[in-house]
mmCIF file of C-alpha atoms in Angstrom:
data_model
loop_
_atom_site.group_PDB
_atom_site.id
_atom_site.type_symbol
_atom_site.label_atom_id
_atom_site.label_comp_id
_atom_site.label_asym_id
_atom_site.label_seq_id
_atom_site.Cartn_x
_atom_site.Cartn_y
_atom_site.Cartn_z
ATOM 1 C CA MET V 34 -21.240 -0.801 -42.267
ATOM 2 C CA ASP V 35 -23.522 -2.060 -44.977
ATOM 3 C CA GLU V 36 -24.568 -5.698 -45.033
ATOM 4 C CA GLN V 37 -22.224 -6.699 -47.869
ATOM 5 C CA THR V 38 -19.165 -5.280 -46.065
ATOM 6 C CA LYS V 39 -20.044 -7.271 -42.951
ATOM 7 C CA ILE V 40 -20.351 -10.481 -44.990
ATOM 8 C CA GLU V 41 -17.003 -9.878 -46.685
ATOM 9 C CA LEU V 42 -15.272 -9.185 -43.349
ATOM 10 C CA LEU V 43 -16.801 -12.337 -41.911
ATOM 11 C CA TYR V 44 -15.507 -14.403 -44.828
ATOM 12 C CA ILE V 45 -11.968 -12.951 -44.566
ATOM 13 C CA ASN V 46 -11.867 -13.582 -40.829
ATOM 14 C CA LYS V 47 -13.280 -17.108 -41.085
ATOM 15 C CA TYR V 48 -10.707 -18.270 -43.605
ATOM 16 C CA GLY V 49 -7.774 -16.188 -42.328
ATOM 17 C CA LYS V 50 -7.256 -14.175 -45.507
ATOM 18 C CA TRP V 51 -6.205 -10.917 -43.780
ATOM 19 C CA PHE V 52 -2.910 -10.625 -45.696
ATOM 20 C CA ASN V 53 -4.024 -11.842 -49.124
ATOM 21 C CA ASP V 54 -3.586 -9.344 -51.966
ATOM 22 C CA ALA V 55 -6.834 -10.531 -53.557
ATOM 23 C CA VAL V 56 -9.766 -12.466 -52.124
ATOM 24 C CA GLN V 57 -12.629 -14.190 -53.919
ATOM 25 C CA MET V 58 -15.696 -15.335 -52.065
ATOM 26 C CA PRO V 59 -18.913 -17.163 -53.058
ATOM 27 C CA LYS V 60 -21.682 -15.021 -54.462
ATOM 28 C CA TYR V 61 -24.873 -14.694 -52.411
ATOM 29 C CA GLU V 62 -28.323 -13.577 -53.504
ATOM 30 C CA LYS V 63 -31.107 -13.128 -50.982
ATOM 31 C CA ASN V 64 -28.877 -14.748 -48.318
ATOM 32 C CA LYS V 65 -28.479 -17.853 -50.493
ATOM 33 C CA ARG V 66 -25.228 -18.984 -52.085
ATOM 34 C CA VAL V 67 -25.132 -19.136 -55.874
ATOM 35 C CA LYS V 68 -23.345 -22.326 -56.848
ATOM 36 C CA GLY V 69 -20.259 -21.965 -59.023
ATOM 37 C CA GLU V 70 -20.181 -18.167 -58.914
ATOM 38 C CA TYR V 71 -17.617 -16.030 -57.060
ATOM 39 C CA VAL V 72 -17.113 -12.320 -56.559
ATOM 40 C CA ASP V 73 -13.999 -10.275 -55.756
ATOM 41 C CA VAL V 74 -13.812 -8.708 -52.302
ATOM 42 C CA SER V 75 -13.018 -5.020 -52.614
ATOM 43 C CA LEU V 76 -9.478 -3.924 -51.765
ATOM 44 C CA ASP V 77 -10.801 -1.430 -49.186
ATOM 45 C CA VAL V 78 -12.503 -4.227 -47.238
ATOM 46 C CA ILE V 79 -9.312 -6.339 -47.330
ATOM 47 C CA LYS V 80 -7.315 -3.391 -45.939
ATOM 48 C CA LEU V 81 -9.965 -2.811 -43.253
ATOM 49 C CA ALA V 82 -9.847 -6.484 -42.216
ATOM 50 C CA ARG V 83 -6.044 -6.326 -42.085
ATOM 51 C CA LYS V 84 -6.112 -3.186 -39.924
ATOM 52 C CA ILE V 85 -8.611 -4.721 -37.487
ATOM 53 C CA PHE V 86 -6.524 -7.894 -37.235
ATOM 54 C CA LYS V 87 -3.304 -5.937 -36.519
ATOM 55 C CA HIS V 88 -5.111 -3.924 -33.856
ATOM 56 C CA VAL V 89 -6.275 -7.123 -32.177
ATOM 57 C CA LEU V 90 -2.750 -8.563 -32.266
ATOM 58 C CA SER V 91 -1.234 -5.414 -30.748
ATOM 59 C CA ASN V 92 -3.546 -5.704 -27.728
ATOM 60 C CA TYR V 93 -3.209 -9.450 -27.339
ATOM 61 C CA ARG V 94 -0.969 -10.718 -24.564
ATOM 62 C CA LYS V 95 0.416 -14.181 -24.921
ATOM 63 C CA PRO V 96 0.357 -16.297 -21.763
ATOM 64 C CA SER V 97 3.631 -16.250 -19.866
ATOM 65 C CA MET V 98 5.092 -19.087 -17.802
ATOM 66 C CA LYS V 99 7.686 -16.893 -16.110
ATOM 67 C CA ARG V 100 5.654 -16.731 -12.917
ATOM 68 C CA ILE V 101 4.281 -20.058 -11.751
ATOM 69 C CA ASN V 102 2.396 -20.070 -8.438
ATOM 70 C CA MET V 103 1.187 -23.073 -6.462
ATOM 71 C CA ALA V 104 -1.750 -22.793 -4.059
ATOM 72 C CA LEU V 105 -1.429 -25.636 -1.547
ATOM 73 C CA ASP V 106 -3.810 -26.766 1.189
ATOM 74 C CA GLN V 107 -3.157 -29.043 4.173
ATOM 75 C CA LYS V 108 -3.252 -32.159 1.990
ATOM 76 C CA VAL V 109 0.097 -31.126 0.530
ATOM 77 C CA ALA V 110 1.535 -28.447 2.831
ATOM 78 C CA VAL V 111 1.370 -28.324 6.644
ATOM 79 C CA ILE V 112 2.601 -25.191 8.419
ATOM 80 C CA ASN V 113 4.553 -25.670 11.649
ATOM 81 C CA SER V 114 6.049 -23.004 13.885
ATOM 82 C CA LYS V 115 8.812 -25.394 15.056
ATOM 83 C CA TYR V 116 10.512 -28.470 13.678
ATOM 84 C CA GLU V 117 12.681 -30.569 15.974
ATOM 85 C CA ASN V 118 13.903 -27.424 17.775
ATOM 86 C CA LYS V 119 15.777 -26.310 14.651
ATOM 87 C CA ALA V 120 13.683 -23.211 13.931
ATOM 88 C CA LYS V 121 15.867 -20.724 15.772
ATOM 89 C CA LYS V 122 16.657 -18.736 12.632
ATOM 90 C CA PHE V 123 13.260 -19.257 11.022
ATOM 91 C CA ASP V 124 9.719 -18.466 12.098
ATOM 92 C CA TYR V 125 7.963 -21.332 10.340
ATOM 93 C CA TRP V 126 8.588 -24.631 8.602
ATOM 94 C CA ILE V 127 6.305 -25.933 5.879
ATOM 95 C CA ARG V 128 6.134 -29.685 5.515
ATOM 96 C CA LEU V 129 5.602 -30.546 1.860
ATOM 97 C CA SER V 130 4.421 -34.009 0.894
ATOM 98 C CA THR V 131 6.333 -35.804 -1.840
ATOM 99 C CA LEU V 132 5.635 -38.779 -4.076
ATOM 100 C CA GLU V 133 7.644 -40.956 -1.699
ATOM 101 C CA SER V 134 5.725 -42.103 1.355
ATOM 102 C CA LYS V 135 6.967 -40.758 4.719
ATOM 103 C CA LYS V 136 9.649 -38.666 3.042
ATOM 104 C CA PRO V 137 8.426 -35.056 3.198
ATOM 105 C CA VAL V 138 10.441 -31.945 2.389
ATOM 106 C CA TYR V 139 10.692 -29.177 4.997
ATOM 107 C CA LEU V 140 10.801 -25.582 3.769
ATOM 108 C CA PRO V 141 12.077 -22.891 6.224
ATOM 109 C CA ILE V 142 10.202 -19.579 6.233
ATOM 110 C CA LYS V 143 10.958 -16.148 7.678
ATOM 111 C CA SER V 144 7.952 -13.958 8.448
ATOM 112 C CA ASN V 145 7.610 -10.147 8.532
ATOM 113 C CA ASP V 146 6.418 -7.711 11.171
ATOM 114 C CA TYR V 147 3.307 -6.640 9.280
ATOM 115 C CA PHE V 148 2.024 -10.191 8.848
ATOM 116 C CA GLU V 149 2.664 -11.015 12.509
ATOM 117 C CA SER V 150 0.803 -7.864 13.623
ATOM 118 C CA ILE V 151 -2.386 -8.999 11.887
ATOM 119 C CA PRO V 152 -4.746 -10.634 14.399
ATOM 120 C CA GLY V 153 -6.151 -14.028 13.539
ATOM 121 C CA LYS V 154 -5.334 -17.711 13.203
ATOM 122 C CA HIS V 155 -3.250 -19.284 10.486
ATOM 123 C CA LYS V 156 -5.200 -21.066 7.778
ATOM 124 C CA ASN V 157 -3.969 -24.419 6.567
ATOM 125 C CA PHE V 158 -3.090 -22.879 3.238
ATOM 126 C CA CYS V 159 -0.036 -21.352 1.584
ATOM 127 C CA GLN V 160 0.976 -20.120 -1.842
ATOM 128 C CA ILE V 161 4.465 -20.757 -3.183
ATOM 129 C CA ASN V 162 5.608 -18.264 -5.800
ATOM 130 C CA TYR V 163 8.516 -18.574 -8.217
ATOM 131 C CA THR V 164 9.830 -15.125 -9.193
ATOM 132 C CA GLU V 165 11.596 -14.038 -12.366
ATOM 133 C CA ASN V 166 14.841 -13.790 -10.385
ATOM 134 C CA GLY V 167 14.702 -17.491 -9.533
ATOM 135 C CA GLU V 168 13.593 -16.921 -5.934
ATOM 136 C CA LEU V 169 10.900 -18.746 -3.998
ATOM 137 C CA THR V 170 8.507 -16.730 -1.863
ATOM 138 C CA VAL V 171 5.746 -18.105 0.321
ATOM 139 C CA SER V 172 2.464 -16.355 1.138
ATOM 140 C CA LEU V 173 0.636 -17.421 4.290
ATOM 141 C CA VAL V 174 -2.984 -16.593 5.130
ATOM 142 C CA LYS V 175 -4.758 -15.729 8.365
ATOM 143 C CA ASP V 176 -8.423 -15.858 9.325
ATOM 144 C CA LYS V 177 -9.081 -12.368 10.653
ATOM 145 C CA PRO V 178 -11.794 -12.059 13.306
ATOM 146 C CA LYS V 179 -14.614 -9.690 12.470
ATOM 147 C CA ALA V 180 -13.886 -6.515 14.424
ATOM 148 C CA GLU V 181 -16.547 -4.300 15.956
ATOM 149 C CA TYR V 182 -16.047 -0.784 14.654
ATOM 150 C CA LYS V 183 -17.743 2.276 16.100
ATOM 151 C CA PRO V 184 -16.979 5.517 14.210
ATOM 152 C CA GLU V 185 -16.144 8.406 16.525
ATOM 153 C CA THR V 186 -14.948 11.033 14.017
ATOM 154 C CA PRO V 187 -17.232 11.994 11.087
ATOM 155 C CA LYS V 188 -14.371 12.674 8.669
ATOM 156 C CA ILE V 189 -10.602 13.132 8.589
ATOM 157 C CA ALA V 190 -8.373 14.299 5.746
ATOM 158 C CA LEU V 191 -4.897 12.990 4.940
ATOM 159 C CA ASP V 192 -2.127 14.839 3.131
ATOM 160 C CA LEU V 193 0.422 12.457 1.594
ATOM 161 C CA GLY V 194 4.075 13.222 1.214
ATOM 162 C CA LEU V 195 7.586 11.848 1.504
ATOM 163 C CA LYS V 196 8.981 14.294 4.060
ATOM 164 C CA ASN V 197 6.054 13.422 6.314
ATOM 165 C CA LEU V 198 4.196 10.354 5.135
ATOM 166 C CA PHE V 199 0.738 11.326 6.446
ATOM 167 C CA THR V 200 -0.551 14.576 7.947
ATOM 168 C CA THR V 201 -4.117 14.950 9.239
ATOM 169 C CA ASP V 202 -6.338 18.017 9.296
ATOM 170 C CA LYS V 203 -6.259 17.699 13.107
ATOM 171 C CA GLY V 204 -2.585 18.657 13.055
ATOM 172 C CA ASP V 205 -1.025 15.234 13.679
ATOM 173 C CA ILE V 206 2.024 14.266 11.622
ATOM 174 C CA PHE V 207 3.024 10.640 11.035
ATOM 175 C CA GLY V 208 6.155 9.158 9.445
ATOM 176 C CA ARG V 209 8.639 11.928 10.209
ATOM 177 C CA LYS V 210 11.608 9.567 9.692
ATOM 178 C CA PHE V 211 10.161 8.058 6.521
ATOM 179 C CA PHE V 212 12.150 10.294 4.167
ATOM 180 C CA ASP V 213 15.462 9.693 5.970
ATOM 181 C CA THR V 214 15.047 5.944 5.468
ATOM 182 C CA LEU V 215 14.268 6.480 1.781
ATOM 183 C CA LEU V 216 17.476 8.506 1.404
ATOM 184 C CA LYS V 217 19.462 5.551 2.759
ATOM 185 C CA TYR V 218 17.820 3.159 0.303
ATOM 186 C CA ASP V 219 18.420 5.665 -2.497
ATOM 187 C CA ALA V 220 22.145 5.868 -1.760
ATOM 188 C CA ILE V 221 22.563 2.076 -1.663
ATOM 189 C CA ILE V 222 20.508 1.371 -4.813
ATOM 190 C CA THR V 223 22.072 4.255 -6.775
ATOM 191 C CA ASN V 224 25.626 3.209 -5.890
ATOM 192 C CA LEU V 225 24.921 -0.395 -6.851
ATOM 193 C CA ALA V 226 23.429 0.647 -10.198
ATOM 194 C CA ALA V 227 26.372 2.970 -10.913
ATOM 195 C CA ARG V 228 28.944 0.260 -10.178
ATOM 196 C CA ARG V 229 27.222 -2.304 -12.381
ATOM 197 C CA GLN V 230 26.900 0.192 -15.240
ATOM 198 C CA LYS V 231 30.591 1.049 -14.930
ATOM 199 C CA GLN V 232 31.419 -2.666 -15.198
ATOM 200 C CA GLY V 233 29.222 -3.019 -18.273
ATOM 201 C CA LEU V 234 26.729 -5.252 -16.452
ATOM 202 C CA LYS V 235 22.958 -5.192 -16.370
ATOM 203 C CA ILE V 236 21.619 -3.176 -13.456
ATOM 204 C CA LYS V 237 19.139 -5.848 -12.429
ATOM 205 C CA SER V 238 20.814 -8.588 -10.447
ATOM 206 C CA PRO V 239 19.948 -10.837 -7.473
ATOM 207 C CA ARG V 240 21.361 -8.207 -5.100
ATOM 208 C CA TYR V 241 19.440 -5.422 -6.824
ATOM 209 C CA ALA V 242 16.232 -7.469 -6.636
ATOM 210 C CA LYS V 243 16.852 -8.125 -2.938
ATOM 211 C CA LEU V 244 17.237 -4.392 -2.249
ATOM 212 C CA VAL V 245 14.053 -3.583 -4.170
ATOM 213 C CA ASN V 246 12.179 -6.262 -2.215
ATOM 214 C CA LYS V 247 13.466 -4.790 1.059
ATOM 215 C CA LEU V 248 12.298 -1.344 -0.056
ATOM 216 C CA ARG V 249 8.873 -2.733 -0.962
ATOM 217 C CA ALA V 250 8.623 -4.503 2.420
ATOM 218 C CA TYR V 251 9.584 -1.303 4.260
ATOM 219 C CA LEU V 252 6.987 0.746 2.374
ATOM 220 C CA LYS V 253 4.276 -1.831 3.068
ATOM 221 C CA ASN V 254 5.093 -2.177 6.773
ATOM 222 C CA GLU V 255 5.375 1.564 7.369
ATOM 223 C CA ILE V 256 2.279 2.570 5.388
ATOM 224 C CA ASN V 257 0.123 -0.116 6.979
ATOM 225 C CA ARG V 258 1.434 0.610 10.471
ATOM 226 C CA ILE V 259 0.660 4.318 10.220
ATOM 227 C CA ILE V 260 -2.795 3.880 8.697
ATOM 228 C CA ASN V 261 -3.642 1.363 11.431
ATOM 229 C CA ARG V 262 -2.531 3.948 13.990
ATOM 230 C CA ILE V 263 -4.704 6.637 12.396
ATOM 231 C CA ILE V 264 -7.731 4.322 12.477
ATOM 232 C CA GLU V 265 -7.015 3.527 16.117
ATOM 233 C CA LEU V 266 -6.727 7.216 17.092
ATOM 234 C CA TYR V 267 -9.680 8.689 15.195
ATOM 235 C CA SER V 268 -12.071 5.833 14.285
ATOM 236 C CA PRO V 269 -13.288 7.872 11.282
ATOM 237 C CA ARG V 270 -16.486 7.312 9.368
ATOM 238 C CA GLU V 271 -14.879 8.767 6.238
ATOM 239 C CA ILE V 272 -11.310 9.390 5.069
ATOM 240 C CA ALA V 273 -10.564 12.052 2.455
ATOM 241 C CA VAL V 274 -7.210 11.513 0.794
ATOM 242 C CA GLU V 275 -5.487 13.217 -2.107
ATOM 243 C CA LYS V 276 -4.352 11.417 -5.223
ATOM 244 C CA LEU V 277 -0.672 12.303 -5.439
ATOM 245 C CA ASP V 278 2.350 11.210 -7.397
ATOM 246 C CA PHE V 279 4.961 9.911 -4.957
ATOM 247 C CA ARG V 280 8.029 11.803 -6.160
ATOM 248 C CA ASN V 281 10.656 14.024 -4.588
ATOM 249 C CA PRO V 282 13.439 16.003 -6.344
ATOM 250 C CA ASN V 283 15.929 14.984 -3.644
ATOM 251 C CA LEU V 284 15.661 11.324 -4.660
ATOM 252 C CA SER V 285 17.005 9.683 -7.803
ATOM 253 C CA LYS V 286 14.745 9.005 -10.770
ATOM 254 C CA ARG V 287 15.097 5.279 -10.171
ATOM 255 C CA LEU V 288 13.920 5.400 -6.537
ATOM 256 C CA ASN V 289 11.164 7.886 -7.373
ATOM 257 C CA ARG V 290 9.887 5.427 -9.951
ATOM 258 C CA LEU V 291 10.014 2.514 -7.515
ATOM 259 C CA ILE V 292 8.314 4.432 -4.699
ATOM 260 C CA SER V 293 5.667 5.832 -7.024
ATOM 261 C CA ARG V 294 4.838 2.346 -8.288
ATOM 262 C CA PHE V 295 4.898 0.574 -4.922
ATOM 263 C CA GLY V 296 3.644 3.343 -2.634
ATOM 264 C CA LYS V 297 0.446 4.248 -4.468
ATOM 265 C CA ARG V 298 -0.541 0.602 -4.841
ATOM 266 C CA ILE V 299 0.120 -0.221 -1.170
ATOM 267 C CA ILE V 300 -1.880 2.792 0.035
ATOM 268 C CA ALA V 301 -4.793 1.955 -2.276
ATOM 269 C CA GLU V 302 -4.803 -1.681 -1.132
ATOM 270 C CA LYS V 303 -4.715 -0.683 2.541
ATOM 271 C CA LEU V 304 -7.540 1.832 2.146
ATOM 272 C CA ASP V 305 -9.592 -0.776 0.273
ATOM 273 C CA SER V 306 -9.080 -3.247 3.114
ATOM 274 C CA ILE V 307 -10.208 -0.630 5.665
ATOM 275 C CA LYS V 308 -13.272 0.077 3.568
ATOM 276 C CA GLU V 309 -14.110 -3.634 3.410
ATOM 277 C CA GLU V 310 -13.299 -4.481 7.038
ATOM 278 C CA PHE V 311 -14.676 -1.433 8.873
ATOM 279 C CA GLY V 312 -17.024 0.131 6.336
ATOM 280 C CA VAL V 313 -15.033 3.395 6.258
ATOM 281 C CA LYS V 314 -15.870 5.565 3.267
ATOM 282 C CA ILE V 315 -12.802 6.508 1.192
ATOM 283 C CA THR V 316 -13.009 9.743 -0.808
ATOM 284 C CA TYR V 317 -10.235 10.622 -3.257
ATOM 285 C CA VAL V 318 -9.696 14.356 -3.701
ATOM 286 C CA ASN V 319 -8.098 16.417 -6.470
ATOM 287 C CA PRO V 320 -4.773 17.657 -4.990
ATOM 288 C CA ALA V 321 -4.246 20.606 -7.370
ATOM 289 C CA TYR V 322 -2.998 23.704 -5.497
ATOM 290 C CA THR V 323 -3.815 22.301 -2.022
ATOM 291 C CA SER V 324 -0.260 23.154 -0.942
ATOM 292 C CA GLN V 325 -0.445 26.719 -2.328
ATOM 293 C CA THR V 326 -3.933 27.717 -1.166
ATOM 294 C CA CYS V 327 -4.529 29.357 2.204
ATOM 295 C CA PHE V 328 -7.078 27.390 4.186
ATOM 296 C CA GLU V 329 -8.313 30.528 5.988
ATOM 297 C CA CYS V 330 -8.838 33.041 3.154
ATOM 298 C CA GLY V 331 -8.482 30.992 -0.044
ATOM 299 C CA TYR V 332 -5.613 33.037 -1.540
ATOM 300 C CA VAL V 333 -3.534 31.019 -4.036
ATOM 301 C CA ASP V 334 0.178 31.748 -4.441
ATOM 302 C CA LYS V 335 3.170 29.441 -4.800
ATOM 303 C CA ASN V 336 5.096 31.848 -2.555
ATOM 304 C CA ASN V 337 2.709 31.133 0.312
ATOM 305 C CA ARG V 338 4.853 28.095 1.071
ATOM 306 C CA THR V 339 8.026 29.757 2.291
ATOM 307 C CA THR V 340 9.781 26.457 3.146
ATOM 308 C CA GLN V 341 9.031 22.743 2.927
ATOM 309 C CA ALA V 342 7.404 22.813 6.374
ATOM 310 C CA THR V 343 6.100 26.404 6.702
ATOM 311 C CA PHE V 344 3.028 27.989 5.133
ATOM 312 C CA ARG V 345 2.510 31.740 5.504
ATOM 313 C CA CYS V 346 -0.300 33.373 3.540
ATOM 314 C CA ARG V 347 0.833 36.544 1.740
ATOM 315 C CA HIS V 348 -2.676 37.972 1.979
ATOM 316 C CA CYS V 349 -4.048 37.283 5.463
ATOM 317 C CA GLY V 350 -0.800 36.326 7.231
ATOM 318 C CA ASN V 351 -2.091 32.918 8.338
ATOM 319 C CA LYS V 352 0.866 30.767 9.439
ATOM 320 C CA LEU V 353 0.900 27.026 10.144
ATOM 321 C CA HIS V 354 2.577 23.791 9.119
ATOM 322 C CA ALA V 355 2.369 23.462 5.330
ATOM 323 C CA ASP V 356 1.139 19.856 5.385
ATOM 324 C CA VAL V 357 -1.552 20.652 7.956
ATOM 325 C CA ASN V 358 -2.786 23.518 5.748
ATOM 326 C CA ALA V 359 -2.910 21.152 2.750
ATOM 327 C CA SER V 360 -4.825 18.480 4.669
ATOM 328 C CA ARG V 361 -7.437 21.064 5.738
ATOM 329 C CA ASN V 362 -7.885 22.078 2.113
ATOM 330 C CA ILE V 363 -8.399 18.401 1.281
ATOM 331 C CA LEU V 364 -11.051 18.162 3.991
ATOM 332 C CA VAL V 365 -13.000 21.085 2.496
ATOM 333 C CA ARG V 366 -12.618 19.832 -1.077
ATOM 334 C CA SER V 367 -13.995 16.406 -0.209
ATOM 335 C CA SER V 368 -17.440 18.047 -0.147
ATOM 336 C CA ASP V 369 -16.802 20.459 -3.023
ATOM 337 C CA ARG V 370 -17.007 20.027 -6.800
ATOM 338 C CA ILE V 371 -13.421 21.338 -7.061
ATOM 339 C CA GLY V 372 -12.375 18.206 -5.235
ATOM 340 C CA SER V 373 -13.445 15.914 -8.052
ATOM 341 C CA ILE V 374 -10.467 14.005 -9.452
ATOM 342 C CA TYR V 375 -11.906 14.583 -12.946
ATOM 343 C CA VAL V 376 -11.618 18.391 -12.755
ATOM 344 C CA SER V 377 -8.570 19.702 -14.627
ATOM 345 C CA LYS V 378 -5.813 21.557 -12.815
ATOM 346 C CA LYS V 379 -6.474 24.654 -14.934
ATOM 347 C CA LEU V 380 -10.161 24.710 -13.990
ATOM 348 C CA VAL V 381 -9.318 24.224 -10.300
ATOM 349 C CA LEU V 382 -7.098 27.334 -10.365
ATOM 350 C CA GLN V 383 -9.740 29.309 -12.234
ATOM 351 C CA LEU V 384 -12.431 28.450 -9.675
ATOM 352 C CA LEU V 385 -10.155 29.176 -6.719
ATOM 353 C CA VAL V 386 -9.248 32.619 -8.096
ATOM 354 C CA GLU V 387 -12.894 33.432 -8.862
ATOM 355 C CA ARG V 388 -13.978 32.505 -5.344
ATOM 356 C CA PHE V 389 -11.205 34.537 -3.743
ATOM 357 C CA THR V 390 -11.997 37.550 -5.970
ATOM 358 C CA ASN V 391 -15.717 37.354 -5.113
ATOM 359 C CA LYS V 392 -14.857 37.184 -1.421
ATOM 360 C CA LEU V 393 -12.703 40.339 -1.760
ATOM 361 C CA GLU V 394 -15.474 42.187 -3.607
ATOM 362 C CA ARG V 395 -18.045 41.355 -0.935
ATOM 363 C CA ARG V 396 -15.656 42.453 1.787
ATOM 364 C CA SER V 397 -14.769 45.718 0.001
ATOM 365 C CA ARG V 398 -18.443 46.602 -0.459
ATOM 366 C CA ARG V 399 -19.119 45.869 3.199
ATOM 367 C CA ASN V 400 -16.184 47.955 4.422
ATOM 368 C CA SER V 401 -16.358 50.579 1.663
ATOM 369 C CA THR V 402 -12.665 50.063 1.106
ATOM 370 C CA ALA V 403 -11.003 49.177 -2.181
ATOM 371 C CA LEU V 404 -8.728 46.184 -1.862
ATOM 372 C CA ASN V 405 -6.118 45.623 -4.576
ATOM 373 C CA LEU V 406 -4.384 42.291 -4.825
ATOM 374 C CA SER V 407 -2.737 40.786 -7.855
ATOM 375 C CA LEU V 408 -3.238 37.086 -8.301
#
């Protein structure tokens, strides 16, 4: 922009004249205002100022008071595991101070398996959250002891899925019952949504929110439990994991959306915590065609995967569990430029086909035999 346009925009913005049809501003010469003289701001500059202002408004988020959280220390909230032997149905009681002396309020709390499995001592701190559904949730905090971590495996690769939650390149499969549990949640949530729609009610309700919270808690507990088990078994220095969309055609669109939103975030948070706590390097790998590519020969074909669980290469005949084959491809890609998450799916396929073709040509020259294979 030229200097005059900048001055005119500054004047419009300063005096809030974005939506005026005509704007006059003081005349300046050599950066000095000429008294009593005004000039018209060009219509193009007024339109530009208006467009900039609308763009700013469209990206501006007004503060919301729907979620109000209170962070309380021991001056206000004291956490007790028992209160007058009445805590049979609850794991903790929080004593909240009030404005009246010696008249506290006791808040009963139920814990969860994942929180209890975390080693460490409770901190004298809690956060009370008020949700949009009018529920109160309480977050407790533990001081985790600094663990000594000695890597024993240079690198492992993880294939993510819903049939089997995690599969390693070593051949171990974790979370075999994960999908069956998701099917149960899907049936309950889908039936509830269908009934409420039939009655002309909004799908979201206290019961619906409770089911979604239970699903989120299950995902968090299961994902964290399995990743902890993998760390315990392998003690890896590096973990290569694919970036996948958590969806399955056997589940409803609603549950796929919920799992995709919750699952990816929970996995990312858990991997970040492992990176921070143990110093494990986390490498995200491009997942394109990992389930269709033969780990042994590199041949790419969607028909290589004969069933959900079986992979049989149509070129070399290699047969193994489909998720194990995919995890071994992830392991190789973690040190390959194809594995970059910024490489397009089209380019990945092109490079895979080129490499396989070059391998065939070298083999045919060595054996003096023409090999024909359509890709």
